[in-house]
Amino acid sequence: MSGNVKTPGISSRLEEALKDLAKGCVLCKVKSGKRSFRRQFYVDFQNMSLKHETHRKAGFCRRPADYVDLYDVEEIRTGWNTDVFNQIEADARKKGKTSSLFPNDKCFSLVINATHLTLDLVAPTKEKRDLWVEGLRHLLAMCQNVQREEEYNRWLKEQFRRADKNNNGSLNFKECLALLSQLNISMDKGHAQKLFDEANFRKLKLDNEDALDPEEFVRFFHSLQSRPDAEQLFNEYNANNSTIMGPEELMNFLHNEQKMTKITIDDCKNLIERYEPDKSKLEGYLSLRGFIQMLLSKDHAIFALEHNFVFQDMNQPLCNYYIASSHNTYLTQDQLLGDSSVEGYNRALEQGCRCVELDCWDGPDDEPLVYHGYTLTSKVLFRDILDAIKQTAFKVSQFPVILSLENHCSVKQQIKMAEHLVNILGEYLHTDPVKPEETELPSPAALARKILIKNKKLSDVSQTRPEDSDSEEDLPDAMKDGNKLARDKPKTDGKLAVELSELVNYVKACSFKGFEEAKKKWKFYEMASFQETKAETFATENGKEYVEYNKRHLSRIYPKGSRTDSSNYDPVHFWNVGCQIVALNYQTYDESMFINQAMFAQNGGCGYVLKPEFLRKGVDYDPARPPIEKYKETLIIKVISGQHIPKPDEDFEGEVIDPYVVVEVKGHASDETKHSTTYVQNNGFNPRWNETFTIPLNLPQIAIIMFTVKDESKYGKNMVLGRYAIPYMAMAEGYRHIHLLNDFRQSIIPATLFVHIIKQKYK
């Protein structure tokens, strides 16, 4: 975009916003500790960066600290939605002030990709804030579109490099045939020769053989890349079978197919400007290529746009939320010989985890240690872990973190633990006792940027022996009684230090002696931990009681001790009865962890997801009885096609694959089902299935839909080629692309599935 920001075809409102960004405006730049500076900000369109003047002198400072590259920005947030603004607001509330120095409706923030650091700004008026946010979000979407193109081009260059066996900068026909095999394309040799000849417009010859240079290779590649599914859709909505689509036709498509009914003509003009790569955008029209670019964008992914942000009510009691939780967070590998490391806490918290575990034992020099008891795992200082937690606790989410202490320390070292918790965590540590007038747990919003301690608690401060609570000492026999891998069992006195007890408030660990006792005697802040086997029994045999318990109290589920390989149980069974803290081994990338990360990707990835209505107070729900009629829906999925499906393990060698798609529902027992397409023979490049599955769902609110692409094998195992999982409630309707992931939930660029989604009330 040029500096004069003259962009025919866009809305007048957006044009005004872009001109204002170029002109600049005095904004208040806010830093931690309530420090703020007034600076002249403006957008440098040539370099796509937001810059500001320095205080010391006129003119523009070119130091990196004085500009933000818009290609590095992840999102634009409005209001008090960053650590800096939330801390300032929390401080204001503590002082009894009802209004902040920085009004919510004038604030906005730029979140930086890799670091999650923020640039926090305050506009002079709400109107100016809204204008700048609209313009910046438009530029951000354009940058993301360019990045997606660049990623694709890098991938394309890698294909050329791999195919160029003799490194002469060109591809002969034999090399192109080898490339087709690498790209999972089985093609008649005559047809391949025809496409090769059509692309070879320069008639380059090397060693008396026709050859394609890089530009011709791109033409050859694009001739392979036809998208008849998208082209048919495009032709249905463009006027008079032309090669371009205007704003009115685009609006009809978005309203009718994508269910984006709030989109206006002006919005469509802006979308054309954002996605159209050809000169036709200067006339306000969208080509087929631009249409496909739009469909491949984040705006049209299967994951609904609103779920990229915190949009749920965060003012309900903690027990009304699923909470992303880690088991044995300190481990990086298995539970017998693996390393204990602070890095496990960094990784978990940066993935949005909100409950982490510390297995605490007496250490030398009166310094408590964290490690996996009775095994040969390495050890790490308790205080070092707290240092790491303080740095990363609120890096990606402002909502509370729970430290689940598995406490095996002597009273003396518990006092040291309490000292470190207070001194290191400082103001983050929530130390206020439960107020007598409180009757339910506080909300995530009320506890923003606070750390809670889950541990046993003395019922009387004169005591040193706590009430019983369930512990995780459910070790396999192989790890007990002198097994050569086991350490001698450290000696503890079973007592609890008053200093540590006083830090426990809303997450008091208690021994579970039955649902009836909990209902009659427990306070709302008392909770229990359940080993997976026991929890499974309760969920199956006492489902209604378990649901009712979880409406008032927190429950933590942890893996059975025999999982020495750090494998995970299926978390869905426990979410189904409302269990909140379903703790998994984050260091293990298995299907359970894949589902867990899909679950907590929604609601902005903040680590808290509001439970469905029937798992909260006010609804009589029994998992064993027929589901409630009003919640039933029907999901209709059409699996249309695939693009660039990789070979197993993303390898380039081996046979061309025969891909098929498995659609699986995880959720209520009556909803769990699998559907498979037929396989497409010898085509992973652009396979087409066009198969539709109609799936009735009794409780869609707790359903998770899994898409798995596999290779049909006549002889061995059908290997997984890519997968994706998404909560039903986060699925967008219409024509959507699914960007496939590997087992580590990393994107397999540029592999996608193209699907059509319909949600409707059950008939």
mmCIF file with all atom_site columns, C-alpha atoms in Angstrom, residues 429-523:
data_model
loop_
_atom_site.group_PDB
_atom_site.id
_atom_site.type_symbol
_atom_site.label_atom_id
_atom_site.label_alt_id
_atom_site.label_comp_id
_atom_site.label_asym_id
_atom_site.label_entity_id
_atom_site.label_seq_id
_atom_site.pdbx_PDB_ins_code
_atom_site.Cartn_x
_atom_site.Cartn_y
_atom_site.Cartn_z
_atom_site.occupancy
_atom_site.B_iso_or_equiv
_atom_site.pdbx_formal_charge
_atom_site.auth_seq_id
_atom_site.auth_comp_id
_atom_site.auth_asym_id
_atom_site.auth_atom_id
_atom_site.pdbx_PDB_model_num
ATOM 1  C CA . LEU A 1 429 ? -0.035  -14.453 45.613 1.00 0.00 ? 429 LEU A CA 1
ATOM 2  C CA . HIS A 1 430 ? -3.642  -14.255 46.832 1.00 0.00 ? 430 HIS A CA 1
ATOM 3  C CA . THR A 1 431 ? -3.335  -14.304 50.618 1.00 0.00 ? 431 THR A CA 1
ATOM 4  C CA . ASP A 1 432 ? -6.679  -12.851 51.690 1.00 0.00 ? 432 ASP A CA 1
ATOM 5  C CA . PRO A 1 433 ? -8.625  -15.329 53.835 1.00 0.00 ? 433 PRO A CA 1
ATOM 6  C CA . VAL A 1 434 ? -12.124 -16.436 52.886 1.00 0.00 ? 434 VAL A CA 1
ATOM 7  C CA . LYS A 1 435 ? -14.649 -13.895 54.187 1.00 0.00 ? 435 LYS A CA 1
ATOM 8  C CA . PRO A 1 436 ? -17.373 -15.206 56.530 1.00 0.00 ? 436 PRO A CA 1
ATOM 9  C CA . GLU A 1 437 ? -20.130 -13.776 54.332 1.00 0.00 ? 437 GLU A CA 1
ATOM 10 C CA . GLU A 1 438 ? -18.904 -15.563 51.171 1.00 0.00 ? 438 GLU A CA 1
ATOM 11 C CA . THR A 1 439 ? -21.036 -18.494 49.991 1.00 0.00 ? 439 THR A CA 1
ATOM 12 C CA . GLU A 1 440 ? -19.427 -19.442 46.665 1.00 0.00 ? 440 GLU A CA 1
ATOM 13 C CA . LEU A 1 441 ? -16.074 -19.403 44.939 1.00 0.00 ? 441 LEU A CA 1
ATOM 14 C CA . PRO A 1 442 ? -14.924 -16.103 43.396 1.00 0.00 ? 442 PRO A CA 1
ATOM 15 C CA . SER A 1 443 ? -14.782 -15.723 39.628 1.00 0.00 ? 443 SER A CA 1
ATOM 16 C CA . PRO A 1 444 ? -11.779 -15.823 37.292 1.00 0.00 ? 444 PRO A CA 1
ATOM 17 C CA . ALA A 1 445 ? -12.298 -12.108 36.666 1.00 0.00 ? 445 ALA A CA 1
ATOM 18 C CA . ALA A 1 446 ? -12.263 -11.325 40.394 1.00 0.00 ? 446 ALA A CA 1
ATOM 19 C CA . LEU A 1 447 ? -9.013  -13.274 40.785 1.00 0.00 ? 447 LEU A CA 1
ATOM 20 C CA . ALA A 1 448 ? -7.316  -11.874 37.676 1.00 0.00 ? 448 ALA A CA 1
ATOM 21 C CA . ARG A 1 449 ? -3.503  -11.962 37.914 1.00 0.00 ? 449 ARG A CA 1
ATOM 22 C CA . LYS A 1 450 ? -3.618  -13.864 41.192 1.00 0.00 ? 450 LYS A CA 1
ATOM 23 C CA . ILE A 1 451 ? -1.997  -17.156 42.194 1.00 0.00 ? 451 ILE A CA 1
ATOM 24 C CA . LEU A 1 452 ? -3.890  -19.548 44.483 1.00 0.00 ? 452 LEU A CA 1
ATOM 25 C CA . ILE A 1 453 ? -2.357  -22.320 46.593 1.00 0.00 ? 453 ILE A CA 1
ATOM 26 C CA . LYS A 1 454 ? -4.007  -25.746 46.597 1.00 0.00 ? 454 LYS A CA 1
ATOM 27 C CA . ASN A 1 455 ? -2.902  -27.626 49.707 1.00 0.00 ? 455 ASN A CA 1
ATOM 28 C CA . LYS A 1 456 ? -4.141  -29.072 52.974 1.00 0.00 ? 456 LYS A CA 1
ATOM 29 C CA . LYS A 1 457 ? -5.124  -26.555 55.631 1.00 0.00 ? 457 LYS A CA 1
ATOM 30 C CA . LEU A 1 458 ? -5.229  -26.622 59.399 1.00 0.00 ? 458 LEU A CA 1
ATOM 31 C CA . SER A 1 459 ? -8.740  -26.399 60.787 1.00 0.00 ? 459 SER A CA 1
ATOM 32 C CA . ASP A 1 460 ? -7.329  -24.686 63.900 1.00 0.00 ? 460 ASP A CA 1
ATOM 33 C CA . VAL A 1 461 ? -4.179  -22.574 63.805 1.00 0.00 ? 461 VAL A CA 1
ATOM 34 C CA . SER A 1 462 ? -3.037  -24.150 67.092 1.00 0.00 ? 462 SER A CA 1
ATOM 35 C CA . GLN A 1 463 ? -2.709  -27.504 65.300 1.00 0.00 ? 463 GLN A CA 1
ATOM 36 C CA . THR A 1 464 ? 0.234   -28.774 63.272 1.00 0.00 ? 464 THR A CA 1
ATOM 37 C CA . ARG A 1 465 ? -1.442  -31.928 61.971 1.00 0.00 ? 465 ARG A CA 1
ATOM 38 C CA . PRO A 1 466 ? -3.854  -31.222 59.123 1.00 0.00 ? 466 PRO A CA 1
ATOM 39 C CA . GLU A 1 467 ? -7.093  -32.858 58.234 1.00 0.00 ? 467 GLU A CA 1
ATOM 40 C CA . ASP A 1 468 ? -6.668  -35.815 55.888 1.00 0.00 ? 468 ASP A CA 1
ATOM 41 C CA . SER A 1 469 ? -6.697  -35.218 52.159 1.00 0.00 ? 469 SER A CA 1
ATOM 42 C CA . ASP A 1 470 ? -6.340  -37.382 49.100 1.00 0.00 ? 470 ASP A CA 1
ATOM 43 C CA . SER A 1 471 ? -2.763  -37.505 47.813 1.00 0.00 ? 471 SER A CA 1
ATOM 44 C CA . GLU A 1 472 ? -1.194  -38.815 44.647 1.00 0.00 ? 472 GLU A CA 1
ATOM 45 C CA . GLU A 1 473 ? 0.909   -41.492 46.316 1.00 0.00 ? 473 GLU A CA 1
ATOM 46 C CA . ASP A 1 474 ? -0.830  -44.089 44.170 1.00 0.00 ? 474 ASP A CA 1
ATOM 47 C CA . LEU A 1 475 ? 2.404   -45.620 42.932 1.00 0.00 ? 475 LEU A CA 1
ATOM 48 C CA . PRO A 1 476 ? 2.668   -48.898 41.021 1.00 0.00 ? 476 PRO A CA 1
ATOM 49 C CA . ASP A 1 477 ? 4.039   -51.913 42.844 1.00 0.00 ? 477 ASP A CA 1
ATOM 50 C CA . ALA A 1 478 ? 7.096   -51.839 40.586 1.00 0.00 ? 478 ALA A CA 1
ATOM 51 C CA . MET A 1 479 ? 8.120   -48.546 42.207 1.00 0.00 ? 479 MET A CA 1
ATOM 52 C CA . LYS A 1 480 ? 7.738   -49.743 45.802 1.00 0.00 ? 480 LYS A CA 1
ATOM 53 C CA . ASP A 1 481 ? 9.437   -52.181 48.148 1.00 0.00 ? 481 ASP A CA 1
ATOM 54 C CA . GLY A 1 482 ? 13.052  -51.874 47.113 1.00 0.00 ? 482 GLY A CA 1
ATOM 55 C CA . ASN A 1 483 ? 12.711  -51.735 43.333 1.00 0.00 ? 483 ASN A CA 1
ATOM 56 C CA . LYS A 1 484 ? 16.124  -50.857 41.929 1.00 0.00 ? 484 LYS A CA 1
ATOM 57 C CA . LEU A 1 485 ? 14.779  -47.676 40.288 1.00 0.00 ? 485 LEU A CA 1
ATOM 58 C CA . ALA A 1 486 ? 13.266  -46.366 43.483 1.00 0.00 ? 486 ALA A CA 1
ATOM 59 C CA . ARG A 1 487 ? 14.932  -44.098 45.987 1.00 0.00 ? 487 ARG A CA 1
ATOM 60 C CA . ASP A 1 488 ? 14.549  -44.743 49.679 1.00 0.00 ? 488 ASP A CA 1
ATOM 61 C CA . LYS A 1 489 ? 11.283  -43.190 50.803 1.00 0.00 ? 489 LYS A CA 1
ATOM 62 C CA . PRO A 1 490 ? 12.033  -39.801 52.387 1.00 0.00 ? 490 PRO A CA 1
ATOM 63 C CA . LYS A 1 491 ? 10.836  -39.432 55.932 1.00 0.00 ? 491 LYS A CA 1
ATOM 64 C CA . THR A 1 492 ? 8.144   -36.831 56.681 1.00 0.00 ? 492 THR A CA 1
ATOM 65 C CA . ASP A 1 493 ? 6.235   -36.207 59.882 1.00 0.00 ? 493 ASP A CA 1
ATOM 66 C CA . GLY A 1 494 ? 2.804   -35.758 58.320 1.00 0.00 ? 494 GLY A CA 1
ATOM 67 C CA . LYS A 1 495 ? 2.408   -32.328 59.923 1.00 0.00 ? 495 LYS A CA 1
ATOM 68 C CA . LEU A 1 496 ? 1.598   -28.993 58.350 1.00 0.00 ? 496 LEU A CA 1
ATOM 69 C CA . ALA A 1 497 ? 3.249   -25.676 59.069 1.00 0.00 ? 497 ALA A CA 1
ATOM 70 C CA . VAL A 1 498 ? 0.938   -22.877 60.138 1.00 0.00 ? 498 VAL A CA 1
ATOM 71 C CA . GLU A 1 499 ? 2.769   -20.493 57.782 1.00 0.00 ? 499 GLU A CA 1
ATOM 72 C CA . LEU A 1 500 ? 1.945   -22.643 54.759 1.00 0.00 ? 500 LEU A CA 1
ATOM 73 C CA . SER A 1 501 ? -1.601  -23.362 55.941 1.00 0.00 ? 501 SER A CA 1
ATOM 74 C CA . GLU A 1 502 ? -2.368  -19.642 56.138 1.00 0.00 ? 502 GLU A CA 1
ATOM 75 C CA . LEU A 1 503 ? -1.650  -19.260 52.397 1.00 0.00 ? 503 LEU A CA 1
ATOM 76 C CA . VAL A 1 504 ? -4.493  -21.642 51.517 1.00 0.00 ? 504 VAL A CA 1
ATOM 77 C CA . ASN A 1 505 ? -7.875  -19.989 50.962 1.00 0.00 ? 505 ASN A CA 1
ATOM 78 C CA . TYR A 1 506 ? -10.150 -20.918 48.045 1.00 0.00 ? 506 TYR A CA 1
ATOM 79 C CA . VAL A 1 507 ? -8.547  -24.260 47.102 1.00 0.00 ? 507 VAL A CA 1
ATOM 80 C CA . LYS A 1 508 ? -8.385  -26.319 50.299 1.00 0.00 ? 508 LYS A CA 1
ATOM 81 C CA . ALA A 1 509 ? -7.508  -29.985 49.647 1.00 0.00 ? 509 ALA A CA 1
ATOM 82 C CA . CYS A 1 510 ? -9.644  -32.446 51.613 1.00 0.00 ? 510 CYS A CA 1
ATOM 83 C CA . SER A 1 511 ? -10.072 -36.200 51.815 1.00 0.00 ? 511 SER A CA 1
ATOM 84 C CA . PHE A 1 512 ? -13.159 -37.325 49.935 1.00 0.00 ? 512 PHE A CA 1
ATOM 85 C CA . LYS A 1 513 ? -15.415 -39.576 52.019 1.00 0.00 ? 513 LYS A CA 1
ATOM 86 C CA . GLY A 1 514 ? -18.492 -39.541 49.834 1.00 0.00 ? 514 GLY A CA 1
ATOM 87 C CA . PHE A 1 515 ? -20.850 -37.198 48.005 1.00 0.00 ? 515 PHE A CA 1
ATOM 88 C CA . GLU A 1 516 ? -23.319 -37.061 50.888 1.00 0.00 ? 516 GLU A CA 1
ATOM 89 C CA . GLU A 1 517 ? -20.722 -35.850 53.372 1.00 0.00 ? 517 GLU A CA 1
ATOM 90 C CA . ALA A 1 518 ? -19.422 -33.266 50.900 1.00 0.00 ? 518 ALA A CA 1
ATOM 91 C CA . LYS A 1 519 ? -22.957 -32.021 50.323 1.00 0.00 ? 519 LYS A CA 1
ATOM 92 C CA . LYS A 1 520 ? -23.778 -31.694 54.019 1.00 0.00 ? 520 LYS A CA 1
ATOM 93 C CA . LYS A 1 521 ? -20.492 -30.718 55.640 1.00 0.00 ? 521 LYS A CA 1
ATOM 94 C CA . TRP A 1 522 ? -18.069 -29.230 53.139 1.00 0.00 ? 522 TRP A CA 1
ATOM 95 C CA . LYS A 1 523 ? -17.507 -25.523 52.667 1.00 0.00 ? 523 LYS A CA 1
#
